[in-house]
Amino acid sequence: MEKLIRVRQEAPLTRNVLPGEVPPAGKQARRHPAHHARSSCSRPSQRPTLSIRSAEGRRWAADLSGPGAAGLVVYGIGGSGKSTLARQIATRVGRMQAGCVVSVVDGEVSAAELAAGHVEANFIIFHNFDDNLSQEAGQWKFRDPALPTLLANWTAKLLITCRHPFILPDPGAAKAAPDAPWLTSSRRTTDKFVFRQLGPLTRSGAAELTGSLPAIRRLADSERERAWRLTAGHPLAMEYLDSLLALGESYPAVAARIEAMVEVRTGQPLPGTEPTELPAAAAELIACAARDQLLGELFDRLSHGARALLVRASVFRLPVAAEVVAGRASQIAECEAAGLLAIVGRDELAVHRWTADALHRRLVEAGLGAQVEAAHRQAAWHWQVRAAGSPSPHRAETEAGYHQRQALLAAEAGRPAGRQPGTGGTTRRRRAVLTRAGRRGVTGAFLAGALATLSVVLTIEATRASPVPHLASALAPARTSALAPAPTLTPTLIPARASAPARASAPARASASAPVSQAVLVRARAAAWAASQVGSGAIMACDPAMCAVLAQHGIAAGSLLVLRPGAADPLGSDVVLATAAVRTMFGARLVSVYAPELLASFGTGPARIDVRAIAPDGAAAYRAAIAADLRARRLAGSELLRDPLITFAPAARAQLGAGQVDARLLTTLDTLAASEPLRVTAFLDEGPGAGPGLPLRAAELTGTNNTARKMLAFFRAQRPPYLVAQAAVTAGPDGESVLTVEFAAPAPLGLLQAQS
């Protein structure tokens, strides 16, 4: 990750693959290396390389190979195939020039770093070059003024891919500096760079692409041509369409909805002109209209957890490991099947930037921009940790600064114009702050928030590395699980320094320290319960202090959504740990709107911490879903009571009849009884202080040791959502064994309805 030069490959370049090339559709997953690949020996493509851009590749490779051109800039909207074309051009140039040494630079880079890192390369590819640009007065210009001069003086051939054509200033008048000798120039930059706009696919290119897409290729020829026109010949939009058809949508219905969206955006029906004959602006407008319609339908099909995962992954510019964004296997598979998430490199996750941009705009327009802001803050946290532990932290620091700036922009987009919450600041003042932040990374305006985040990060990292037992882990609740009671320990309090407070009386000091020790104890108990009871992939929303304690209990940073004053809502998480600070942030709306279900409660008064389940669609919809789930559980429980292969203790029979048993338990017990007679002695674990009617997630089953071991293997062999969080066999009375199984909180709703 630390190296700016990702790949250097000797000719021939016939197997060259660009780092950072993100496959837009799930069916193409695992075919490209990650941005930070360190060699060209990546896993091969699973699909034959298409020649959909062969004509442009031949012409533009000739442009680049000519003696007068220093560089070729290929620009066009996201998803149009610039990366594929760059690979084809690099291959052709490598064949024509023996001994060609290629370097690929991905994303943001400074002139100093570029000058220090490239010596041998005679062909440099700049991928995602937009990261080096900023928009000023309607034009895209270099953020680093020394970078265009350096590129103009480079003796290697340069191939740049970006979404926007940019301004190349004339560096002829630049003065040399002792620490920057590359600032001199002997030729005009604008005369040495060739700009080519990548437009829609031709008819033949579209035919080749649609013939490779599994759902579209089953359509009639006329329908495939219509798909080309509906998407204005945009490759990624075509893949979106293929993903939606593969999920069972009717092509005529989808096509009609796309046409309606195009008419809304353009003010006129879909033109009969072929995409290649349309003006560039018109083709882009149609492609974006089709993308937004298709993306909306694909996104709406996802479960709440999969949507949250996609948002978290979408803010990253580089592929990230699944654990960084708390990605569950089922959620990853769901997003991948929808064509919105790709697995690249060594099982890392990536979202195409065109997809990410549209998704973020969709969330902001729906009033959910706080989810984008929170995702950027989590990403900044991740990179800050990477920077703190890396001997070469520049790239991590660059990414952290980017996410901090984007978090500010997302917060700005989600707030009313003119004022910032809690201040008298104006929009103009904030824009000035953002401009400074864009130039210097973490600025004074962001310093307070950055330091607050970093303090939590350093606390987490220090506690992970420390061999000393954590105080929080020693302060476990009286019963953290249905499987094993936790030991009862007495905390050792550290005496206060004998300074100014020492002048107070001993009783006063004792009474002052009591609330603090109580708060520490309650936080530790709540964190221990959440670490053992809440699903491993669940996102937990918490204030910074509570998040730090959760991290001490082994909760990954990617699974924590840090809530601060001014947060719009805790949505995007699965559970919220409602401390006094969190209750103050959201007031009565915390229970009435965002998190109506109480999973567990610890402590009393200001120190009280409630663990609540988030209602992603609002409290009213959540209560309706709970009522429907209760009816389904009662019906399923009644059916189990009539099963002659399952014997229930009297208390368990009553719980079944009342619909108190978790749907996951009902389903797995019914399946297990088909091959093994069962004896269920108890249903357990309502959670300390849990709200009424919460499903019981744990069960005790008895049998011989051999039978218990077979049942244990059965439960451990299940897949989510039917995979148990904890399972153990213990010795029971009369020589029998007791199998205790427990599912994670919160209990999912709608499983039984989905099966009926």
PDB file of C-alpha atoms in Angstrom, residues 53-281:
ATOM      1  CA  ARG A  53     -12.819  -0.570 -27.873  1.00  0.00           C
ATOM      2  CA  SER A  54     -10.461  -2.017 -30.501  1.00  0.00           C
ATOM      3  CA  ALA A  55     -10.954   0.831 -33.010  1.00  0.00           C
ATOM      4  CA  GLU A  56     -10.093   3.516 -30.465  1.00  0.00           C
ATOM      5  CA  GLY A  57      -7.238   1.379 -29.203  1.00  0.00           C
ATOM      6  CA  ARG A  58      -5.627   1.176 -32.631  1.00  0.00           C
ATOM      7  CA  ARG A  59      -6.021   4.865 -33.467  1.00  0.00           C
ATOM      8  CA  TRP A  60      -5.010   6.235 -30.100  1.00  0.00           C
ATOM      9  CA  ALA A  61      -2.045   3.920 -29.677  1.00  0.00           C
ATOM     10  CA  ALA A  62      -0.769   5.414 -32.923  1.00  0.00           C
ATOM     11  CA  ASP A  63      -1.289   8.906 -31.490  1.00  0.00           C
ATOM     12  CA  LEU A  64       0.763   8.015 -28.448  1.00  0.00           C
ATOM     13  CA  SER A  65       3.511   6.265 -30.430  1.00  0.00           C
ATOM     14  CA  GLY A  66       4.095   9.283 -32.658  1.00  0.00           C
ATOM     15  CA  PRO A  67       7.304  11.255 -32.134  1.00  0.00           C
ATOM     16  CA  GLY A  68       5.546  14.517 -31.297  1.00  0.00           C
ATOM     17  CA  ALA A  69       3.244  13.322 -28.502  1.00  0.00           C
ATOM     18  CA  ALA A  70       4.414  13.302 -24.912  1.00  0.00           C
ATOM     19  CA  GLY A  71       1.155  11.952 -23.581  1.00  0.00           C
ATOM     20  CA  LEU A  72      -2.373  10.827 -24.335  1.00  0.00           C
ATOM     21  CA  VAL A  73      -5.291  11.864 -22.124  1.00  0.00           C
ATOM     22  CA  VAL A  74      -8.378   9.639 -22.434  1.00  0.00           C
ATOM     23  CA  TYR A  75     -11.377  11.208 -20.735  1.00  0.00           C
ATOM     24  CA  GLY A  76     -15.042  10.375 -20.480  1.00  0.00           C
ATOM     25  CA  ILE A  77     -17.770   9.635 -17.953  1.00  0.00           C
ATOM     26  CA  GLY A  78     -17.242   6.892 -15.424  1.00  0.00           C
ATOM     27  CA  GLY A  79     -17.873   3.332 -16.538  1.00  0.00           C
ATOM     28  CA  SER A  80     -17.295   4.068 -20.233  1.00  0.00           C
ATOM     29  CA  GLY A  81     -14.326   1.689 -20.474  1.00  0.00           C
ATOM     30  CA  LYS A  82     -11.283   3.947 -20.045  1.00  0.00           C
ATOM     31  CA  SER A  83      -9.409   1.349 -18.011  1.00  0.00           C
ATOM     32  CA  THR A  84     -10.070  -1.369 -20.570  1.00  0.00           C
ATOM     33  CA  LEU A  85      -8.918   0.918 -23.351  1.00  0.00           C
ATOM     34  CA  ALA A  86      -5.778   1.928 -21.448  1.00  0.00           C
ATOM     35  CA  ARG A  87      -4.876  -1.732 -21.090  1.00  0.00           C
ATOM     36  CA  GLN A  88      -5.322  -2.288 -24.819  1.00  0.00           C
ATOM     37  CA  ILE A  89      -3.235   0.771 -25.694  1.00  0.00           C
ATOM     38  CA  ALA A  90      -0.483  -0.290 -23.293  1.00  0.00           C
ATOM     39  CA  THR A  91      -0.446  -3.732 -24.882  1.00  0.00           C
ATOM     40  CA  ARG A  92      -0.142  -2.329 -28.415  1.00  0.00           C
ATOM     41  CA  VAL A  93       2.571   0.168 -27.480  1.00  0.00           C
ATOM     42  CA  GLY A  94       4.478  -2.537 -25.621  1.00  0.00           C
ATOM     43  CA  ARG A  95       4.458  -4.738 -28.701  1.00  0.00           C
ATOM     44  CA  MET A  96       5.790  -1.915 -30.847  1.00  0.00           C
ATOM     45  CA  GLN A  97       8.518  -0.835 -28.435  1.00  0.00           C
ATOM     46  CA  ALA A  98      10.923  -3.522 -27.261  1.00  0.00           C
ATOM     47  CA  GLY A  99      12.107  -3.251 -23.680  1.00  0.00           C
ATOM     48  CA  CYS A 100       9.124  -1.168 -22.615  1.00  0.00           C
ATOM     49  CA  VAL A 101       9.019  -0.677 -18.842  1.00  0.00           C
ATOM     50  CA  VAL A 102       5.589   0.335 -17.529  1.00  0.00           C
ATOM     51  CA  SER A 103       4.667   1.961 -14.236  1.00  0.00           C
ATOM     52  CA  VAL A 104       1.085   2.492 -13.126  1.00  0.00           C
ATOM     53  CA  VAL A 105       0.256   5.327 -10.745  1.00  0.00           C
ATOM     54  CA  ASP A 106      -3.199   5.123  -9.243  1.00  0.00           C
ATOM     55  CA  GLY A 107      -4.993   8.172  -7.946  1.00  0.00           C
ATOM     56  CA  GLU A 108      -3.518  11.066  -6.029  1.00  0.00           C
ATOM     57  CA  VAL A 109       0.212  11.821  -6.308  1.00  0.00           C
ATOM     58  CA  SER A 110       2.397  14.896  -5.807  1.00  0.00           C
ATOM     59  CA  ALA A 111       5.145  16.098  -8.126  1.00  0.00           C
ATOM     60  CA  ALA A 112       7.808  15.459  -5.497  1.00  0.00           C
ATOM     61  CA  GLU A 113       6.690  11.876  -4.925  1.00  0.00           C
ATOM     62  CA  LEU A 114       6.428  11.208  -8.638  1.00  0.00           C
ATOM     63  CA  ALA A 115       9.895  12.598  -9.324  1.00  0.00           C
ATOM     64  CA  ALA A 116      11.397  10.520  -6.537  1.00  0.00           C
ATOM     65  CA  GLY A 117       9.697   7.290  -7.508  1.00  0.00           C
ATOM     66  CA  HIS A 118      10.252   6.905 -11.266  1.00  0.00           C
ATOM     67  CA  VAL A 119      13.656   6.379 -12.797  1.00  0.00           C
ATOM     68  CA  GLU A 120      13.550   3.411 -15.152  1.00  0.00           C
ATOM     69  CA  ALA A 121      10.005   3.578 -16.536  1.00  0.00           C
ATOM     70  CA  ASN A 122       9.568   4.753 -20.126  1.00  0.00           C
ATOM     71  CA  PHE A 123       5.766   4.334 -20.144  1.00  0.00           C
ATOM     72  CA  ILE A 124       3.685   5.653 -17.234  1.00  0.00           C
ATOM     73  CA  ILE A 125      -0.064   5.119 -16.910  1.00  0.00           C
ATOM     74  CA  PHE A 126      -1.986   7.460 -14.612  1.00  0.00           C
ATOM     75  CA  HIS A 127      -5.238   5.853 -13.541  1.00  0.00           C
ATOM     76  CA  ASN A 128      -8.053   7.814 -11.816  1.00  0.00           C
ATOM     77  CA  PHE A 129      -6.178  11.042 -12.488  1.00  0.00           C
ATOM     78  CA  ASP A 130      -9.215  13.057 -11.331  1.00  0.00           C
ATOM     79  CA  ASP A 131      -7.890  12.676  -7.786  1.00  0.00           C
ATOM     80  CA  ASN A 132      -5.200  15.226  -8.733  1.00  0.00           C
ATOM     81  CA  LEU A 133      -7.676  17.798 -10.057  1.00  0.00           C
ATOM     82  CA  SER A 134     -10.014  20.367  -8.572  1.00  0.00           C
ATOM     83  CA  GLN A 135     -12.718  22.421 -10.226  1.00  0.00           C
ATOM     84  CA  GLU A 136     -12.161  26.156 -10.319  1.00  0.00           C
ATOM     85  CA  ALA A 137     -14.432  28.547 -12.211  1.00  0.00           C
ATOM     86  CA  GLY A 138     -15.946  25.677 -14.159  1.00  0.00           C
ATOM     87  CA  GLN A 139     -12.579  24.230 -15.239  1.00  0.00           C
ATOM     88  CA  TRP A 140     -10.614  21.285 -13.932  1.00  0.00           C
ATOM     89  CA  LYS A 141      -7.106  22.274 -12.879  1.00  0.00           C
ATOM     90  CA  PHE A 142      -4.162  20.706 -11.076  1.00  0.00           C
ATOM     91  CA  ARG A 143      -4.150  20.976  -7.301  1.00  0.00           C
ATOM     92  CA  ASP A 144      -0.370  20.630  -7.289  1.00  0.00           C
ATOM     93  CA  PRO A 145       0.935  23.421  -9.595  1.00  0.00           C
ATOM     94  CA  ALA A 146       4.277  21.649 -10.034  1.00  0.00           C
ATOM     95  CA  LEU A 147       2.715  18.464 -11.403  1.00  0.00           C
ATOM     96  CA  PRO A 148       1.915  19.632 -14.986  1.00  0.00           C
ATOM     97  CA  THR A 149       5.426  20.984 -15.406  1.00  0.00           C
ATOM     98  CA  LEU A 150       6.920  17.709 -14.291  1.00  0.00           C
ATOM     99  CA  LEU A 151       4.714  15.776 -16.698  1.00  0.00           C
ATOM    100  CA  ALA A 152       5.673  18.085 -19.566  1.00  0.00           C
ATOM    101  CA  ASN A 153       9.372  17.424 -18.994  1.00  0.00           C
ATOM    102  CA  TRP A 154       9.070  13.683 -18.549  1.00  0.00           C
ATOM    103  CA  THR A 155      10.866  11.731 -21.238  1.00  0.00           C
ATOM    104  CA  ALA A 156       8.571   8.712 -20.869  1.00  0.00           C
ATOM    105  CA  LYS A 157       5.298   8.283 -22.715  1.00  0.00           C
ATOM    106  CA  LEU A 158       2.332   9.165 -20.524  1.00  0.00           C
ATOM    107  CA  LEU A 159      -1.180   7.714 -20.701  1.00  0.00           C
ATOM    108  CA  ILE A 160      -3.744   9.426 -18.458  1.00  0.00           C
ATOM    109  CA  THR A 161      -7.341   8.303 -17.817  1.00  0.00           C
ATOM    110  CA  CYS A 162      -9.793  10.635 -16.131  1.00  0.00           C
ATOM    111  CA  ARG A 163     -13.405  11.706 -16.253  1.00  0.00           C
ATOM    112  CA  HIS A 164     -12.827  15.385 -17.034  1.00  0.00           C
ATOM    113  CA  PRO A 165     -10.616  17.215 -19.550  1.00  0.00           C
ATOM    114  CA  PHE A 166      -8.302  19.467 -17.599  1.00  0.00           C
ATOM    115  CA  ILE A 167      -6.345  22.646 -18.137  1.00  0.00           C
ATOM    116  CA  LEU A 168      -2.611  22.282 -18.749  1.00  0.00           C
ATOM    117  CA  PRO A 169      -0.921  25.611 -17.999  1.00  0.00           C
ATOM    118  CA  ASP A 170       2.119  26.760 -19.939  1.00  0.00           C
ATOM    119  CA  PRO A 171       5.038  26.169 -17.565  1.00  0.00           C
ATOM    120  CA  GLY A 172       7.643  27.902 -19.757  1.00  0.00           C
ATOM    121  CA  ALA A 173       8.014  30.798 -17.389  1.00  0.00           C
ATOM    122  CA  ALA A 174       8.473  28.641 -14.291  1.00  0.00           C
ATOM    123  CA  LYS A 175      11.636  29.215 -12.287  1.00  0.00           C
ATOM    124  CA  ALA A 176      13.860  26.447 -11.068  1.00  0.00           C
ATOM    125  CA  ALA A 177      14.155  25.808  -7.346  1.00  0.00           C
ATOM    126  CA  PRO A 178      17.042  24.010  -5.600  1.00  0.00           C
ATOM    127  CA  ASP A 179      14.684  21.501  -3.982  1.00  0.00           C
ATOM    128  CA  ALA A 180      12.509  21.083  -7.085  1.00  0.00           C
ATOM    129  CA  PRO A 181      14.692  20.912 -10.195  1.00  0.00           C
ATOM    130  CA  TRP A 182      11.810  19.557 -12.267  1.00  0.00           C
ATOM    131  CA  LEU A 183      10.143  22.987 -12.278  1.00  0.00           C
ATOM    132  CA  THR A 184      12.075  24.131 -15.357  1.00  0.00           C
ATOM    133  CA  SER A 185      10.486  23.554 -18.740  1.00  0.00           C
ATOM    134  CA  SER A 186      11.747  23.593 -22.291  1.00  0.00           C
ATOM    135  CA  ARG A 187       8.541  22.844 -24.193  1.00  0.00           C
ATOM    136  CA  ARG A 188       4.878  23.764 -24.185  1.00  0.00           C
ATOM    137  CA  THR A 189       2.738  21.243 -22.333  1.00  0.00           C
ATOM    138  CA  THR A 190      -0.382  21.890 -24.353  1.00  0.00           C
ATOM    139  CA  ASP A 191       1.385  21.066 -27.611  1.00  0.00           C
ATOM    140  CA  LYS A 192       2.621  17.689 -26.394  1.00  0.00           C
ATOM    141  CA  PHE A 193      -0.562  16.151 -24.978  1.00  0.00           C
ATOM    142  CA  VAL A 194      -3.308  14.640 -27.099  1.00  0.00           C
ATOM    143  CA  PHE A 195      -6.836  14.703 -25.619  1.00  0.00           C
ATOM    144  CA  ARG A 196      -9.366  12.077 -26.743  1.00  0.00           C
ATOM    145  CA  GLN A 197     -12.920  11.774 -25.451  1.00  0.00           C
ATOM    146  CA  LEU A 198     -14.262   8.246 -25.079  1.00  0.00           C
ATOM    147  CA  GLY A 199     -17.851   8.170 -26.245  1.00  0.00           C
ATOM    148  CA  PRO A 200     -20.576   5.507 -26.596  1.00  0.00           C
ATOM    149  CA  LEU A 201     -19.879   2.004 -27.837  1.00  0.00           C
ATOM    150  CA  THR A 202     -20.265   1.441 -31.529  1.00  0.00           C
ATOM    151  CA  ARG A 203     -22.883  -0.983 -32.781  1.00  0.00           C
ATOM    152  CA  SER A 204     -20.295  -3.736 -33.170  1.00  0.00           C
ATOM    153  CA  GLY A 205     -18.763  -3.064 -29.763  1.00  0.00           C
ATOM    154  CA  ALA A 206     -22.185  -3.102 -28.127  1.00  0.00           C
ATOM    155  CA  ALA A 207     -23.040  -6.367 -29.877  1.00  0.00           C
ATOM    156  CA  GLU A 208     -19.865  -7.962 -28.518  1.00  0.00           C
ATOM    157  CA  LEU A 209     -20.521  -6.721 -24.990  1.00  0.00           C
ATOM    158  CA  THR A 210     -24.192  -7.703 -24.877  1.00  0.00           C
ATOM    159  CA  GLY A 211     -23.282 -11.092 -26.317  1.00  0.00           C
ATOM    160  CA  SER A 212     -21.074 -11.668 -23.264  1.00  0.00           C
ATOM    161  CA  LEU A 213     -23.708 -10.651 -20.697  1.00  0.00           C
ATOM    162  CA  PRO A 214     -25.664 -13.732 -19.573  1.00  0.00           C
ATOM    163  CA  ALA A 215     -29.121 -12.150 -19.276  1.00  0.00           C
ATOM    164  CA  ILE A 216     -29.052  -9.699 -22.173  1.00  0.00           C
ATOM    165  CA  ARG A 217     -27.629 -12.209 -24.626  1.00  0.00           C
ATOM    166  CA  ARG A 218     -30.821 -14.257 -24.283  1.00  0.00           C
ATOM    167  CA  LEU A 219     -32.842 -11.362 -25.675  1.00  0.00           C
ATOM    168  CA  ALA A 220     -33.809 -11.025 -29.309  1.00  0.00           C
ATOM    169  CA  ASP A 221     -31.493  -9.003 -31.560  1.00  0.00           C
ATOM    170  CA  SER A 222     -33.971  -6.108 -31.681  1.00  0.00           C
ATOM    171  CA  GLU A 223     -34.167  -6.021 -27.887  1.00  0.00           C
ATOM    172  CA  ARG A 224     -30.384  -6.064 -27.561  1.00  0.00           C
ATOM    173  CA  GLU A 225     -30.141  -3.126 -29.947  1.00  0.00           C
ATOM    174  CA  ARG A 226     -32.774  -1.330 -27.904  1.00  0.00           C
ATOM    175  CA  ALA A 227     -30.656  -1.913 -24.790  1.00  0.00           C
ATOM    176  CA  TRP A 228     -27.770  -0.192 -26.611  1.00  0.00           C
ATOM    177  CA  ARG A 229     -29.970   2.819 -27.321  1.00  0.00           C
ATOM    178  CA  LEU A 230     -31.554   2.877 -23.859  1.00  0.00           C
ATOM    179  CA  THR A 231     -28.138   3.169 -22.235  1.00  0.00           C
ATOM    180  CA  ALA A 232     -26.628   5.469 -24.908  1.00  0.00           C
ATOM    181  CA  GLY A 233     -23.987   2.828 -25.576  1.00  0.00           C
ATOM    182  CA  HIS A 234     -22.599   3.014 -22.028  1.00  0.00           C
ATOM    183  CA  PRO A 235     -20.897  -0.268 -20.991  1.00  0.00           C
ATOM    184  CA  LEU A 236     -21.492  -0.078 -17.243  1.00  0.00           C
ATOM    185  CA  ALA A 237     -25.141   0.921 -17.695  1.00  0.00           C
ATOM    186  CA  MET A 238     -25.550  -2.157 -19.886  1.00  0.00           C
ATOM    187  CA  GLU A 239     -24.098  -4.310 -17.132  1.00  0.00           C
ATOM    188  CA  TYR A 240     -26.508  -2.759 -14.624  1.00  0.00           C
ATOM    189  CA  LEU A 241     -29.335  -3.713 -16.959  1.00  0.00           C
ATOM    190  CA  ASP A 242     -27.997  -7.254 -17.238  1.00  0.00           C
ATOM    191  CA  SER A 243     -27.810  -7.560 -13.433  1.00  0.00           C
ATOM    192  CA  LEU A 244     -31.415  -6.431 -13.051  1.00  0.00           C
ATOM    193  CA  LEU A 245     -32.644  -8.863 -15.703  1.00  0.00           C
ATOM    194  CA  ALA A 246     -30.652 -11.666 -14.075  1.00  0.00           C
ATOM    195  CA  LEU A 247     -32.554 -10.966 -10.838  1.00  0.00           C
ATOM    196  CA  GLY A 248     -35.830 -11.715 -12.606  1.00  0.00           C
ATOM    197  CA  GLU A 249     -37.059  -8.342 -13.855  1.00  0.00           C
ATOM    198  CA  SER A 250     -39.063  -8.182 -17.079  1.00  0.00           C
ATOM    199  CA  TYR A 251     -37.137  -6.535 -19.907  1.00  0.00           C
ATOM    200  CA  PRO A 252     -40.114  -4.664 -21.421  1.00  0.00           C
ATOM    201  CA  ALA A 253     -41.044  -3.232 -18.017  1.00  0.00           C
ATOM    202  CA  VAL A 254     -37.476  -2.166 -17.239  1.00  0.00           C
ATOM    203  CA  ALA A 255     -37.061  -0.637 -20.696  1.00  0.00           C
ATOM    204  CA  ALA A 256     -40.260   1.366 -20.264  1.00  0.00           C
ATOM    205  CA  ARG A 257     -39.066   2.723 -16.915  1.00  0.00           C
ATOM    206  CA  ILE A 258     -35.708   3.738 -18.392  1.00  0.00           C
ATOM    207  CA  GLU A 259     -37.422   5.532 -21.261  1.00  0.00           C
ATOM    208  CA  ALA A 260     -39.626   7.375 -18.777  1.00  0.00           C
ATOM    209  CA  MET A 261     -36.569   8.442 -16.776  1.00  0.00           C
ATOM    210  CA  VAL A 262     -34.772   9.623 -19.918  1.00  0.00           C
ATOM    211  CA  GLU A 263     -37.812  11.708 -20.868  1.00  0.00           C
ATOM    212  CA  VAL A 264     -37.907  13.250 -17.387  1.00  0.00           C
ATOM    213  CA  ARG A 265     -34.211  14.141 -17.546  1.00  0.00           C
ATOM    214  CA  THR A 266     -34.059  15.360 -21.142  1.00  0.00           C
ATOM    215  CA  GLY A 267     -37.563  16.722 -21.572  1.00  0.00           C
ATOM    216  CA  GLN A 268     -38.129  14.659 -24.707  1.00  0.00           C
ATOM    217  CA  PRO A 269     -38.594  10.998 -25.673  1.00  0.00           C
ATOM    218  CA  LEU A 270     -35.615   8.739 -26.216  1.00  0.00           C
ATOM    219  CA  PRO A 271     -34.103   9.852 -29.549  1.00  0.00           C
ATOM    220  CA  GLY A 272     -34.062   7.483 -32.497  1.00  0.00           C
ATOM    221  CA  THR A 273     -30.495   8.515 -33.324  1.00  0.00           C
ATOM    222  CA  GLU A 274     -27.809   5.940 -32.716  1.00  0.00           C
ATOM    223  CA  PRO A 275     -25.742   6.671 -29.588  1.00  0.00           C
ATOM    224  CA  THR A 276     -22.537   7.313 -31.577  1.00  0.00           C
ATOM    225  CA  GLU A 277     -24.331  10.034 -33.550  1.00  0.00           C
ATOM    226  CA  LEU A 278     -25.584  11.893 -30.474  1.00  0.00           C
ATOM    227  CA  PRO A 279     -23.808  14.995 -29.140  1.00  0.00           C
ATOM    228  CA  ALA A 280     -21.500  14.032 -26.287  1.00  0.00           C
ATOM    229  CA  ALA A 281     -23.558  15.930 -23.707  1.00  0.00           C
TER     230      ALA A 281
END
